[in-house]
PDB file of C-alpha atoms and ligand atoms in Angstrom:
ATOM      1  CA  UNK A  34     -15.797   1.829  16.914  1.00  0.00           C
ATOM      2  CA  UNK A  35     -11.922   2.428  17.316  1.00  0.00           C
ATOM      3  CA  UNK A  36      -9.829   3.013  13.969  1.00  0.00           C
ATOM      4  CA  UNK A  37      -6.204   2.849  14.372  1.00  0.00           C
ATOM      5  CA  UNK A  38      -4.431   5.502  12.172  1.00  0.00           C
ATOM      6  CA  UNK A  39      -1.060   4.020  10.728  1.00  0.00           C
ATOM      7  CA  UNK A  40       0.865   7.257   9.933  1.00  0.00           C
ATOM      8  CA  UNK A  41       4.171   9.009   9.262  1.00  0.00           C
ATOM      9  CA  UNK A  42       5.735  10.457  12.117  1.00  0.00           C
ATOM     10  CA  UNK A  43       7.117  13.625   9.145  1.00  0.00           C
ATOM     11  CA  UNK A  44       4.726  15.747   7.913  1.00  0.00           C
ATOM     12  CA  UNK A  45       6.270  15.062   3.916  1.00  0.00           C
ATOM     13  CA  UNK A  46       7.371  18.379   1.388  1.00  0.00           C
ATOM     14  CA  UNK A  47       3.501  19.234   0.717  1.00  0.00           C
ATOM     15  CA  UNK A  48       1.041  20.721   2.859  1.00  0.00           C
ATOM     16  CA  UNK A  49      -1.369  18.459   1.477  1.00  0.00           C
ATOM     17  CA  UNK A  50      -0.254  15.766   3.838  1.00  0.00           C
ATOM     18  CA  UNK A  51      -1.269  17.541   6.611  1.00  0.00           C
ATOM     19  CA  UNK A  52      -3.964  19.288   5.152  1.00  0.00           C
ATOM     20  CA  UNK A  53      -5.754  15.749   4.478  1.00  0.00           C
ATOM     21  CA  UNK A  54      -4.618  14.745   7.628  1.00  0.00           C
ATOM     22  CA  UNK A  55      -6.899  17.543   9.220  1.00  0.00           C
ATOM     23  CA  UNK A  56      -9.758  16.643   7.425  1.00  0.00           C
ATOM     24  CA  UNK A  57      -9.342  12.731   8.395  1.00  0.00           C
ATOM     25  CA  UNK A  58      -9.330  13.757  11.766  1.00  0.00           C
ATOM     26  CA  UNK A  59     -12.514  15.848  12.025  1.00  0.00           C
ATOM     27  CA  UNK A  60     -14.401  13.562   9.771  1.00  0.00           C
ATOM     28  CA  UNK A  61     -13.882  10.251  12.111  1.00  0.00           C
ATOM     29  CA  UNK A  62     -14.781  12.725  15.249  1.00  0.00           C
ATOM     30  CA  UNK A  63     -18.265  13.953  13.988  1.00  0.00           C
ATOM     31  CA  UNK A  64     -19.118  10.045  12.774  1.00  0.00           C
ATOM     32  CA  UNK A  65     -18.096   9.563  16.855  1.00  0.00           C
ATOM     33  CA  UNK A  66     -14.950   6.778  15.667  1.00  0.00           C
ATOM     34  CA  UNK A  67     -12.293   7.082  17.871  1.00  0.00           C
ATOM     35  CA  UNK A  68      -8.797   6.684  16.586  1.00  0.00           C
ATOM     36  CA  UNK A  69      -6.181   4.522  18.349  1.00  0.00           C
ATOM     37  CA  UNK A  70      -2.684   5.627  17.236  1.00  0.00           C
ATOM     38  CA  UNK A  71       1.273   5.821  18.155  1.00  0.00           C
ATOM     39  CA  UNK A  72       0.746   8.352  20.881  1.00  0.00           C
ATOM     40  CA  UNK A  73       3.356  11.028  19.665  1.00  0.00           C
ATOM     41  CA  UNK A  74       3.269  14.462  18.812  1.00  0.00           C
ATOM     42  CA  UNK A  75       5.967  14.200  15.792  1.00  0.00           C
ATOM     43  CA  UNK A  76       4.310  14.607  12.072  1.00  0.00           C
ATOM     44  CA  UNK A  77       1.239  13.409  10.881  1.00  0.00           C
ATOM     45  CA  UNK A  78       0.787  11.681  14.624  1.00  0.00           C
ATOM     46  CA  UNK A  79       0.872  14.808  16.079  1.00  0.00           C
ATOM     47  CA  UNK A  80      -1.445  16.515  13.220  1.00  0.00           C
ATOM     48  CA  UNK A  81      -4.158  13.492  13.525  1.00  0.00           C
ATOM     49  CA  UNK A  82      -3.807  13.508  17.618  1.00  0.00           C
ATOM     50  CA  UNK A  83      -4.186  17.502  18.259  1.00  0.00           C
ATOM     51  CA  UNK A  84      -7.295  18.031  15.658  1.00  0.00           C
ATOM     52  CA  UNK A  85      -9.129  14.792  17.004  1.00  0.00           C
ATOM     53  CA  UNK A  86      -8.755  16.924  20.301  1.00  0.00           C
ATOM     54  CA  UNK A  87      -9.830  19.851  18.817  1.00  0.00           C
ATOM     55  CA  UNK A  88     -12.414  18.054  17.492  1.00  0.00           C
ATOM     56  CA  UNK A  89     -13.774  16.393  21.015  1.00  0.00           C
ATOM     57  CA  UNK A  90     -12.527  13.046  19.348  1.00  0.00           C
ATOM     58  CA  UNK A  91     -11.543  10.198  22.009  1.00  0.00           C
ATOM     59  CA  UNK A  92      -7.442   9.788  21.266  1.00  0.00           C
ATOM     60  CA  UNK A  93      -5.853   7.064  22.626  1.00  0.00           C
ATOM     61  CA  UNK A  94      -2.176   6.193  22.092  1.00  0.00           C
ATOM     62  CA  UNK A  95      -0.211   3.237  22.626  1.00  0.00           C
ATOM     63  CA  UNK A  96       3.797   4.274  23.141  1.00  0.00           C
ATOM     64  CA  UNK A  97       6.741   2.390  24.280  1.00  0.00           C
ATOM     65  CA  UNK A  98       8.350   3.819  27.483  1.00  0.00           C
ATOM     66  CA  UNK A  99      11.964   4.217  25.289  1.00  0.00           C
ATOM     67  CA  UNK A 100      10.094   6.607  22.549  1.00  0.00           C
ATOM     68  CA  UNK A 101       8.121   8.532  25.197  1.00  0.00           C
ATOM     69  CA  UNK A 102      10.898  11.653  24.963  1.00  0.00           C
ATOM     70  CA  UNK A 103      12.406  10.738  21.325  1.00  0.00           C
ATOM     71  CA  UNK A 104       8.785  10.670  19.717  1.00  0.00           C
ATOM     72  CA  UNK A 105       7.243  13.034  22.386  1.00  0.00           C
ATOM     73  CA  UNK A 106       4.238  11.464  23.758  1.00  0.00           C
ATOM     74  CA  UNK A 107       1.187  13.812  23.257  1.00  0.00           C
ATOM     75  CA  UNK A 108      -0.112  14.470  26.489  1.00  0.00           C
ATOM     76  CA  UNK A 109      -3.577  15.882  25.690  1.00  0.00           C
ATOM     77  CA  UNK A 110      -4.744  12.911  24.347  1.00  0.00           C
ATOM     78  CA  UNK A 111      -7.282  10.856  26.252  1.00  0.00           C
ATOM     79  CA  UNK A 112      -5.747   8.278  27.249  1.00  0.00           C
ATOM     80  CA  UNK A 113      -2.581   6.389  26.633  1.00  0.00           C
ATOM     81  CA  UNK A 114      -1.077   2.939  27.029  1.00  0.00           C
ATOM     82  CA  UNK A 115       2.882   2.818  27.531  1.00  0.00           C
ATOM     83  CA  UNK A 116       4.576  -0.608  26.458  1.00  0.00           C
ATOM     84  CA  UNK A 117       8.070  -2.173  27.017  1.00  0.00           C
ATOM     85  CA  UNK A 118       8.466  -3.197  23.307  1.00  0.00           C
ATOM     86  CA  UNK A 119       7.854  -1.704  19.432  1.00  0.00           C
ATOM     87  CA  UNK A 120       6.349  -5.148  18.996  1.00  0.00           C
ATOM     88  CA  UNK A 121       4.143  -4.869  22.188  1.00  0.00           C
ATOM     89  CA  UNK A 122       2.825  -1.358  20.969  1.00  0.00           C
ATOM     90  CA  UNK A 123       1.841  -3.252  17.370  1.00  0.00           C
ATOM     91  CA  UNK A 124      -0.239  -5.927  19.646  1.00  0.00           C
ATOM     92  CA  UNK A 125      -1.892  -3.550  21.949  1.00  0.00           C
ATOM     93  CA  UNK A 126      -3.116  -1.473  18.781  1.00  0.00           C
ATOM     94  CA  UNK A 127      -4.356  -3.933  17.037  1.00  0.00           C
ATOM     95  CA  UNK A 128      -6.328  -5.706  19.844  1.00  0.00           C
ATOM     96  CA  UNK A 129      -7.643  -1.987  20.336  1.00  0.00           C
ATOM     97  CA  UNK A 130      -8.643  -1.467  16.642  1.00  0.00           C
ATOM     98  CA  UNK A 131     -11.685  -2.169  14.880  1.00  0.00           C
ATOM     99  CA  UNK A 132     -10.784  -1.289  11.809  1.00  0.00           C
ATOM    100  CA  UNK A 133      -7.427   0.675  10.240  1.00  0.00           C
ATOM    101  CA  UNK A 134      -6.245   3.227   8.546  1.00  0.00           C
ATOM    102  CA  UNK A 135      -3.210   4.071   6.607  1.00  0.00           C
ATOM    103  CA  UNK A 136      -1.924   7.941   5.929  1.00  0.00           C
ATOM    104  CA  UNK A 137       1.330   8.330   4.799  1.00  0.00           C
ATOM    105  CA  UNK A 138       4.418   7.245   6.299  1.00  0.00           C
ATOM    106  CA  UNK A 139       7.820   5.735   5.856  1.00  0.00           C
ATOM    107  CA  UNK A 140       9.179   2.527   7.459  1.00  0.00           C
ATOM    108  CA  UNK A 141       7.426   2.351  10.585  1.00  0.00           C
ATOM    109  CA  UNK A 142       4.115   2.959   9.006  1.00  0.00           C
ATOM    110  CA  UNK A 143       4.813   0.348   6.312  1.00  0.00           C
ATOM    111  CA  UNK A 144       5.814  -2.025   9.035  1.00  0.00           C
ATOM    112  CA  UNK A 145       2.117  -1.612  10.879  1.00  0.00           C
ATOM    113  CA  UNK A 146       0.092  -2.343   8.233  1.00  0.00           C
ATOM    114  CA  UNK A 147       2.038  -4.903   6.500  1.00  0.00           C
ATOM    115  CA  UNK A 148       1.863  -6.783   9.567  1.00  0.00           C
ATOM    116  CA  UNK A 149      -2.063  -6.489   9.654  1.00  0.00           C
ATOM    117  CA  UNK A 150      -2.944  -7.621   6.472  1.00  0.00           C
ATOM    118  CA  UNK A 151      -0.297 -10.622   6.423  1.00  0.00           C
ATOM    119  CA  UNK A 152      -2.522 -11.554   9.790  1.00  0.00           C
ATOM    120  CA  UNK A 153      -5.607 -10.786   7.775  1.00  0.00           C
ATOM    121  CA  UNK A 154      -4.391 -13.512   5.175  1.00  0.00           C
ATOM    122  CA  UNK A 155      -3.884 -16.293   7.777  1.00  0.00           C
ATOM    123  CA  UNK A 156      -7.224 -15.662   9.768  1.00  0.00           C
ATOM    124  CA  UNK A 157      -6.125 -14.384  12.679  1.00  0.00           C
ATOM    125  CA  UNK A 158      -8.546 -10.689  12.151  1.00  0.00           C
ATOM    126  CA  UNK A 159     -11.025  -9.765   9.746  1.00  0.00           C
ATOM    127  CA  UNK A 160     -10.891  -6.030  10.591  1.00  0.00           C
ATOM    128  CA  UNK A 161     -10.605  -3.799   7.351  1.00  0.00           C
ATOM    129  CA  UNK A 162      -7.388  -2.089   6.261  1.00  0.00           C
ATOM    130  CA  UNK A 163      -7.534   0.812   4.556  1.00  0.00           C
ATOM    131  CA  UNK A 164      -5.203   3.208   2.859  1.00  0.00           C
ATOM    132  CA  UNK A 165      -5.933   7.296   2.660  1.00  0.00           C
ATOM    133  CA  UNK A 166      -4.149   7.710  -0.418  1.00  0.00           C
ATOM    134  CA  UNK A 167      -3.614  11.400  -0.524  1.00  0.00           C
ATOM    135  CA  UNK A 168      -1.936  12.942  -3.383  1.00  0.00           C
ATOM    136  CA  UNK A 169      -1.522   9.520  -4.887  1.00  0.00           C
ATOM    137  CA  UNK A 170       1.021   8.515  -2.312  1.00  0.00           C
ATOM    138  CA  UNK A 171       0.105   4.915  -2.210  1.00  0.00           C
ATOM    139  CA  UNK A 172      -0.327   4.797  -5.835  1.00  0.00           C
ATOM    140  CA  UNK A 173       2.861   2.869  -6.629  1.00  0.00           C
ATOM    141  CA  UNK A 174       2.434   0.947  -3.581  1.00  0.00           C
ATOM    142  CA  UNK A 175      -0.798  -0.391  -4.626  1.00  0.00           C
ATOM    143  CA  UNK A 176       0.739  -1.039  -8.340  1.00  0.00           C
ATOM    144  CA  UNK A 177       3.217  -2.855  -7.095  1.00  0.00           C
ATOM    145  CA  UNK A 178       1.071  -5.361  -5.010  1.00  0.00           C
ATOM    146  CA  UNK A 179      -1.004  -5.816  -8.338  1.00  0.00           C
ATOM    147  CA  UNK A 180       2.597  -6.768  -9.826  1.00  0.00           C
ATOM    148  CA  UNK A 181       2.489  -9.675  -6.613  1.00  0.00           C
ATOM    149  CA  UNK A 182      -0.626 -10.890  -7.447  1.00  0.00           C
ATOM    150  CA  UNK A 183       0.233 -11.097 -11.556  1.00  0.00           C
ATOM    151  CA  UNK A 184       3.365 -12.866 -10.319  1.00  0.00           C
ATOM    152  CA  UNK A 185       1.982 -15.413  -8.108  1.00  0.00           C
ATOM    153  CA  UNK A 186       3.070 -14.008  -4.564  1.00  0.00           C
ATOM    154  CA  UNK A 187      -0.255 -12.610  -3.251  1.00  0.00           C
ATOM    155  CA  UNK A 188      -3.728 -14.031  -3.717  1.00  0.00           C
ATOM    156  CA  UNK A 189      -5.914 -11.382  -5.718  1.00  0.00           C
ATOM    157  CA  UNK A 190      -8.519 -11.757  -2.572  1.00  0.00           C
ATOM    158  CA  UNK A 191      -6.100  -9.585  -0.811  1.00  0.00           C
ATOM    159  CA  UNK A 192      -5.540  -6.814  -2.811  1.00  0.00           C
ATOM    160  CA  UNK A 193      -9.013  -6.789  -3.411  1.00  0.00           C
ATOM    161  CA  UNK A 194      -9.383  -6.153   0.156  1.00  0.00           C
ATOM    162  CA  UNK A 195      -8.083  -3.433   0.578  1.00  0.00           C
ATOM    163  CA  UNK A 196      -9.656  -0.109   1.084  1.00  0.00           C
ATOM    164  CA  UNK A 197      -7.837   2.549  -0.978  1.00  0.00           C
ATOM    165  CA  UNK A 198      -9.426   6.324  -1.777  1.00  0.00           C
ATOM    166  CA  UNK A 199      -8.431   9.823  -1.114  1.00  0.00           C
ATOM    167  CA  UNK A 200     -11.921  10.467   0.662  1.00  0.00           C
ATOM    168  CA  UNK A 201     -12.426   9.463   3.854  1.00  0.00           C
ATOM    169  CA  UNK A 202     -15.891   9.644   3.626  1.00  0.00           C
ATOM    170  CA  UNK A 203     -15.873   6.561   1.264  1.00  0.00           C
ATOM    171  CA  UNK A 204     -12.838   5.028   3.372  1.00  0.00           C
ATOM    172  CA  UNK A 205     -15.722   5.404   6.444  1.00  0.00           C
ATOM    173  CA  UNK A 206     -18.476   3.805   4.014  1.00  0.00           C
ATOM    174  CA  UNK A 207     -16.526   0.727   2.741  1.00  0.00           C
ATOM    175  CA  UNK A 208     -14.969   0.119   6.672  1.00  0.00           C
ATOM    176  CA  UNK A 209     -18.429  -0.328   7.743  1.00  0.00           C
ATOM    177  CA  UNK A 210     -19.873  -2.656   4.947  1.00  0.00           C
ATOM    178  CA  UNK A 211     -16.487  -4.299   4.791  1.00  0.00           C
ATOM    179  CA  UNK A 212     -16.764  -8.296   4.144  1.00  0.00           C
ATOM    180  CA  UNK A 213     -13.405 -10.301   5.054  1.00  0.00           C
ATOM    181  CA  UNK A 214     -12.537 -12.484   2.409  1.00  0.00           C
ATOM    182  CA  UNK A 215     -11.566 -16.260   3.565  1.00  0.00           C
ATOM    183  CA  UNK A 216      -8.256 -16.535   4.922  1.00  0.00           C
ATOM    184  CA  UNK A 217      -5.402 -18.273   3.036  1.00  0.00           C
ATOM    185  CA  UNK A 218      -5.933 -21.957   3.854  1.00  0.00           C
ATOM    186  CA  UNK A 219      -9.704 -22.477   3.673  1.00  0.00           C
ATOM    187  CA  UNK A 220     -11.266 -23.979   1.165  1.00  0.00           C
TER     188      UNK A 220
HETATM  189  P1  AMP B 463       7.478   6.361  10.150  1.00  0.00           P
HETATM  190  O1  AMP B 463       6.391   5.906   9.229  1.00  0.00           O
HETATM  191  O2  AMP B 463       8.771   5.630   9.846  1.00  0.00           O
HETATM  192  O3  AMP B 463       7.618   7.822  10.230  1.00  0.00           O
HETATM  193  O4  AMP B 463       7.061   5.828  11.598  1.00  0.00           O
HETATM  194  C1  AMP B 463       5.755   5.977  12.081  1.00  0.00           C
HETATM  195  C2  AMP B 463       5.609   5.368  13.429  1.00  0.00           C
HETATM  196  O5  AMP B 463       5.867   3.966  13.349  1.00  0.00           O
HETATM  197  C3  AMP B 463       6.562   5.902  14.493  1.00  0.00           C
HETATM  198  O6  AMP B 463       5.789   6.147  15.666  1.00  0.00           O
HETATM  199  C4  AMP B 463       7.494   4.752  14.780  1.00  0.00           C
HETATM  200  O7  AMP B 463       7.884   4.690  16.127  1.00  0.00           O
HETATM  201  C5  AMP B 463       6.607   3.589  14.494  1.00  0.00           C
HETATM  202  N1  AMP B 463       7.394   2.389  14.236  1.00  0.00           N
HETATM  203  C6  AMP B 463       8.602   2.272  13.709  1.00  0.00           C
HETATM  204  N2  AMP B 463       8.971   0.993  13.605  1.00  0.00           N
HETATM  205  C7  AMP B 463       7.959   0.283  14.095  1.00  0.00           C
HETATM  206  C8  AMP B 463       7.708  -1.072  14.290  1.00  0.00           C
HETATM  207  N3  AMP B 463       8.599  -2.016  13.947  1.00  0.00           N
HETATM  208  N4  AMP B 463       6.531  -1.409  14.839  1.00  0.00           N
HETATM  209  C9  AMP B 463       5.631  -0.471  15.202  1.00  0.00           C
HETATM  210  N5  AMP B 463       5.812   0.828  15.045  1.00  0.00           N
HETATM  211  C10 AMP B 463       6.954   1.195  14.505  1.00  0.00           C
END
């Protein structure tokens, strides 16, 4: 199974996030899941990347040829796809992915998975989404998409499907027993 890993490319004030981050990585590479991810060595995407290494993991990384130098494309990866386009990289991930997984980030992070589950709603995947919610980061995030659902802007079905702990081992768990719910327009 390949899990793409959504994730900041900062490392955040706390040396929890990388700290987590760590144990993410080592825990996918002894259950043998290979992680699928940006293909840089800036913040957490250089923290997942170099322990999955460490760890023997499979790495592969999807980059666009303009971020190659900016982000700094790990090189010690396994294997890595380079794109023309941001929106390219998004599409080669995602066919890659079997499942994904959501560490901390900023914008670009936000971007990935947003763009996932809004495809999960329509029926165009049924891979799970998950969110590694270390130190609570998601917390308001997750709050607030309850608020969408109260209001009348997301279905409860998919809030309910998403994946959200601060152990991986359960994040592992519910990925493999995940059930999609139907998408948007079926009965
Ligand atoms: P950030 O969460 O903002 O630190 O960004 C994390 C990663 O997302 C970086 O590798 C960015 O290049 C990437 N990124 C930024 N914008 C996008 C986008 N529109 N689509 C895909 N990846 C993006």
């Amino acid at each position: 199974m390949n899990i793409a890993i959504y994730c900041g490319s900062s490392f955040g004030n706390n040396k929890i996030y990388e700290e987590q981050t760590k144990v993410l990585a080592q825990k996918l590479a002894l259950k043998n899941l290979n992680i699928v991810y940006g293909g840089s060595l800036q913040g957490l995407m250089g923290i997942v990347s170099n322990e999955s290494i460490r760890y023997k993991n499979v790495v592969i990384g999807v980059i666009t040829y303009d971020l190659v130098d900016k982000e700094i494309e790990n090189k010690n990866i396994t294997k890595i796809y380079k794109v023309n386009t941001i929106n390219q990289r998004k599409e080669k991930m995602e066919e890659l992915s079997d499942a994904f997984i959501t560490l901390p980030g900023g914008y670009g992070t936000f971007e990935e998975i947003f763009e996932v589950l809004s495809s999960t709603q329509i029926g165009y995947h049924k891979k799970p989404c998950a969110f590694y919610n270390i130190n609570g980061y998601y917390d308001k995030l997750i709050d607030f998409l309850n608020n969408c659902v109260k209001e009348g802007f997301i279905k409860k079905d998919y809030v309910d499907m998403l994946i959200v702990s601060d152990d991986i081992d359960e994040i592992i768990e519910r990925i493999i027993n995940y059930k999609a719910p139907k998408n948007k327009w079926q009965n």
